[in-house]
CSV table of C-alpha atoms in Angstrom, one decimal:
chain,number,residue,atom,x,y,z
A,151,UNK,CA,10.7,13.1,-17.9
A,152,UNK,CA,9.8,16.2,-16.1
A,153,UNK,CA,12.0,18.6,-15.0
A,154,UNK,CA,12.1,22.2,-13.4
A,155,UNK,CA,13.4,24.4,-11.7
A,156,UNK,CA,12.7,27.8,-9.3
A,157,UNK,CA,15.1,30.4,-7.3
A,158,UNK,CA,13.2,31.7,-4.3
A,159,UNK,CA,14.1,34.1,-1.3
A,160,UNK,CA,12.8,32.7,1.8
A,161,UNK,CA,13.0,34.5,5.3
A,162,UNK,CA,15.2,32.5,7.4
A,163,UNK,CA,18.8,31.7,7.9
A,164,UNK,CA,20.4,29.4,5.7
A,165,UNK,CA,20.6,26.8,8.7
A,166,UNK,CA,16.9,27.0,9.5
A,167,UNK,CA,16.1,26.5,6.0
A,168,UNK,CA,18.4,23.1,6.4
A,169,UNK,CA,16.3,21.8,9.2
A,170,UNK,CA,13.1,22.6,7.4
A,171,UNK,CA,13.7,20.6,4.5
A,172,UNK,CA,15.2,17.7,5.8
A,173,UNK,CA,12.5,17.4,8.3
A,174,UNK,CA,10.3,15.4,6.5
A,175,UNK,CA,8.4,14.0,9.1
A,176,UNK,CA,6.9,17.8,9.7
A,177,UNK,CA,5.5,18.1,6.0
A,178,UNK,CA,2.3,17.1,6.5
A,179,UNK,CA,1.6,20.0,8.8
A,180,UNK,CA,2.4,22.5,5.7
A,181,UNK,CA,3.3,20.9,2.4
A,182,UNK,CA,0.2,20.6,0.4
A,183,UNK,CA,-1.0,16.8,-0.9
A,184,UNK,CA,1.9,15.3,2.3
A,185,UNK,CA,-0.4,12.9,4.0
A,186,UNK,CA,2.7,11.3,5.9
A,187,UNK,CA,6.9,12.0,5.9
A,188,UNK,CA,9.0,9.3,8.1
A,189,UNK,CA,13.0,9.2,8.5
A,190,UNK,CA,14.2,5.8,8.1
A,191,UNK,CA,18.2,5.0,9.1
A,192,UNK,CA,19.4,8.5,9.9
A,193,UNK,CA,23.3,9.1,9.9
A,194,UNK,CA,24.9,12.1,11.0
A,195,UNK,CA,28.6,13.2,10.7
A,196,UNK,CA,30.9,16.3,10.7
A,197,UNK,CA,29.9,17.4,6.7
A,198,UNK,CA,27.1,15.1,5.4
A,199,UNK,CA,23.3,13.7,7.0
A,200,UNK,CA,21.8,11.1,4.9
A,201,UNK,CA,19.1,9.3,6.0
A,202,UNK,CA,16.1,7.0,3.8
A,203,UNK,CA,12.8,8.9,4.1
A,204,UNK,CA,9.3,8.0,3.2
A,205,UNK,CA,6.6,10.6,1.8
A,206,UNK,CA,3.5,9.3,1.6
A,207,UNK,CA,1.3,11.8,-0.9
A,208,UNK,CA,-2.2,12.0,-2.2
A,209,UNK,CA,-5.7,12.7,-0.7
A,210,UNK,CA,-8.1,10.7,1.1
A,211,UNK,CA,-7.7,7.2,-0.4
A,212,UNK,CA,-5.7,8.2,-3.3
A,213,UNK,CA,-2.0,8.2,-2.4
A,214,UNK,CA,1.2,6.7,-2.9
A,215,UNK,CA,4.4,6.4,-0.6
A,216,UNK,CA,7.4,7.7,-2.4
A,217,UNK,CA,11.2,6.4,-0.9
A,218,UNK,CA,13.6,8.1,-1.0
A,219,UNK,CA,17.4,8.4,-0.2
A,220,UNK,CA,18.6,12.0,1.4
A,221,UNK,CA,21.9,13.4,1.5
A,222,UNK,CA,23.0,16.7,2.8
A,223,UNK,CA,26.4,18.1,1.9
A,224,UNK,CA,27.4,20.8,4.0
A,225,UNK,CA,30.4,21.4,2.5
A,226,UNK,CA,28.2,22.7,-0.4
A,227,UNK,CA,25.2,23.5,1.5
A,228,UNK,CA,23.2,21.1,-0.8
A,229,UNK,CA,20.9,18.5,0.0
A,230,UNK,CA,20.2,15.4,-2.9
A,231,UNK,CA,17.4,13.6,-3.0
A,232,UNK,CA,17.2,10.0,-5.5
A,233,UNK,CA,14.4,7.7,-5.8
A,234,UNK,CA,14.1,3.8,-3.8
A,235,UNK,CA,11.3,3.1,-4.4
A,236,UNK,CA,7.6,3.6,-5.2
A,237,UNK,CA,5.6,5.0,-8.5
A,238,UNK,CA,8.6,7.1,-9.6
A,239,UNK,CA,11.1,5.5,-12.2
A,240,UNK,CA,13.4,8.2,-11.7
A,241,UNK,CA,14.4,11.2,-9.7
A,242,UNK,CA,16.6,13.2,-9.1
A,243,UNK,CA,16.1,16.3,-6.6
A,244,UNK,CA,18.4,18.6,-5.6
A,245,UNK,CA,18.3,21.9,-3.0
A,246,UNK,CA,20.9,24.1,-2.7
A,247,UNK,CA,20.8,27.4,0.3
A,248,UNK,CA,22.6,31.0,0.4
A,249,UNK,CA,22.2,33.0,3.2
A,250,UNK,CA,21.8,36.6,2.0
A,251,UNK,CA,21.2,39.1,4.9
A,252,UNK,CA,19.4,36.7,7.4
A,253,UNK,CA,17.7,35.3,4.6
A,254,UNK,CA,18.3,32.1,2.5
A,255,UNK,CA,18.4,32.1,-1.4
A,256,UNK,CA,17.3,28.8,-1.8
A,257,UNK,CA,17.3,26.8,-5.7
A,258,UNK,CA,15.4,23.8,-6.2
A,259,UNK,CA,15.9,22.0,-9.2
A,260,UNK,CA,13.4,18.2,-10.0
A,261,UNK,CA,14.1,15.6,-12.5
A,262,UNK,CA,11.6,12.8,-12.7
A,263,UNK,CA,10.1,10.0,-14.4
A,264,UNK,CA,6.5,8.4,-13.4
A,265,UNK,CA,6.4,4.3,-13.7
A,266,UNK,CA,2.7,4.8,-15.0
A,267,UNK,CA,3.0,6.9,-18.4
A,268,UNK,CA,-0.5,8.2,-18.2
A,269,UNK,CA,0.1,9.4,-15.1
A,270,UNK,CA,3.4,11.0,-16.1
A,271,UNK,CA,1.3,12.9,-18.6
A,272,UNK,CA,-0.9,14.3,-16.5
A,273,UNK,CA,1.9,15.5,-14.1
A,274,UNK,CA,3.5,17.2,-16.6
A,275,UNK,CA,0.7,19.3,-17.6
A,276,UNK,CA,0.2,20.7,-13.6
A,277,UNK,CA,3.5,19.9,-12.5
A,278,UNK,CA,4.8,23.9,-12.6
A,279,UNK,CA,1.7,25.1,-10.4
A,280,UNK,CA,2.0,22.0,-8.0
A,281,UNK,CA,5.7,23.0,-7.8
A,282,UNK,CA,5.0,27.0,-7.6
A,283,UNK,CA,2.3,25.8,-4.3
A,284,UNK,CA,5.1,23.6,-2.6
A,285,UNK,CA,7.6,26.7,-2.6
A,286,UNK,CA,4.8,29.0,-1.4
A,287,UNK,CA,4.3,26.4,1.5
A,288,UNK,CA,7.9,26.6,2.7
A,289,UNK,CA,8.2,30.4,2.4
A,290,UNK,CA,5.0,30.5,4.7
A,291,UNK,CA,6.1,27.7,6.8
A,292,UNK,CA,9.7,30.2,7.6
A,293,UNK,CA,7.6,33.0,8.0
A,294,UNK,CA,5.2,31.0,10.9
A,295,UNK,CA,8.3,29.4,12.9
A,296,UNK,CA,11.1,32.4,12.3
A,297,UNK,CA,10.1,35.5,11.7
C-alpha cells in the first residue's frame, strides 16, 4: 500500500475550501491528470453530504475511472473518501479543514492499494510529487476564485 500525508495553509474560509473539494465535477478545470469528475446519488442533510462520485484520470487515451463513495461530516469538518470501484483495491482518503484567520488549515491524509502490482510500484515511487502537484493545484485554484 501507499500512504501519505501533507498539512497545507490554503487561502480561503474553511467553508469555501468544503465546496472545492467536494466538487468534483470542477476538477478537471484545475487538478492535474482529472480528465472527468461526475456526482452520482447526492444526499444532503443537516450534518453529513455523501454522494458516489466518479473521477476519471489519465492522459489522452491512457485513463481509468476511479468510484468512489464521499462523505462529509460537518460535525468534524471532515470529508471520507473509500473506493467502489475501478483499478484501486483499496482506499481510504480523508480531508479534514480549520479555519485559521480567513484561511483554512487543511490535512490530507491517502491510504491505497493498486489492483495491478506493477502499477502499484510505479505509483509508489512518484506518488509524493504527484501528491505535492495536487495540493499546489487547490491552493492555486482558492487563490483564482477567493482571493
Amino acid at each position: 500500500m501507499s500512504s501519505a500525508s501533507l498539512k497545507k495553509i490554503i487561502p480561503c474560509t474553511k467553508n469555501q475550501a468544503v465546496e472545492m473539494v467536494l466538487d468534483i465535477e470542477k476538477y478537471p478545470e484545475f487538478v492535474p491528470w482529472c480528465i472527468e469528475g461526475k456526482i452520482i446519488a447526492k444526499n444532503e442533510s443537516s450534518d453529513l453530504i455523501t454522494f458516489n462520485g466518479d473521477l476519471k484520470v489519465g492522459k489522452s487515451i491512457l485513463n481509468e475511472t476511479f468510484s468512489s463513495h464521499v462523505s462529509y461530516h460537518r460535525d468534524t469538518n471532515k470529508i471520507v473518501v473509500t473506493n467502489l470501484d475501478g483499478p484501486l483495491k483499496y482506499l481510504k482518503n480523508e480531508w479534514k479543514f480549520k479555519e485559521i484567520n480567513n484561511n483554512t488549515q487543511l490535512e490530507f491524509y491517502i491510504d491505497f492499494e493498486l489492483k495491478n502490482p506493477i502499477l502499484n510500484a510505479i505509483m509508489k515511487k512518484s506518488f509524493e510529487l504527484g501528491l505535492n502537484k495536487i495540493a499546489k493545484a487547490f491552493e492555486e485554484r482558492a487563490i483564482q476564485l477567493y482571493k
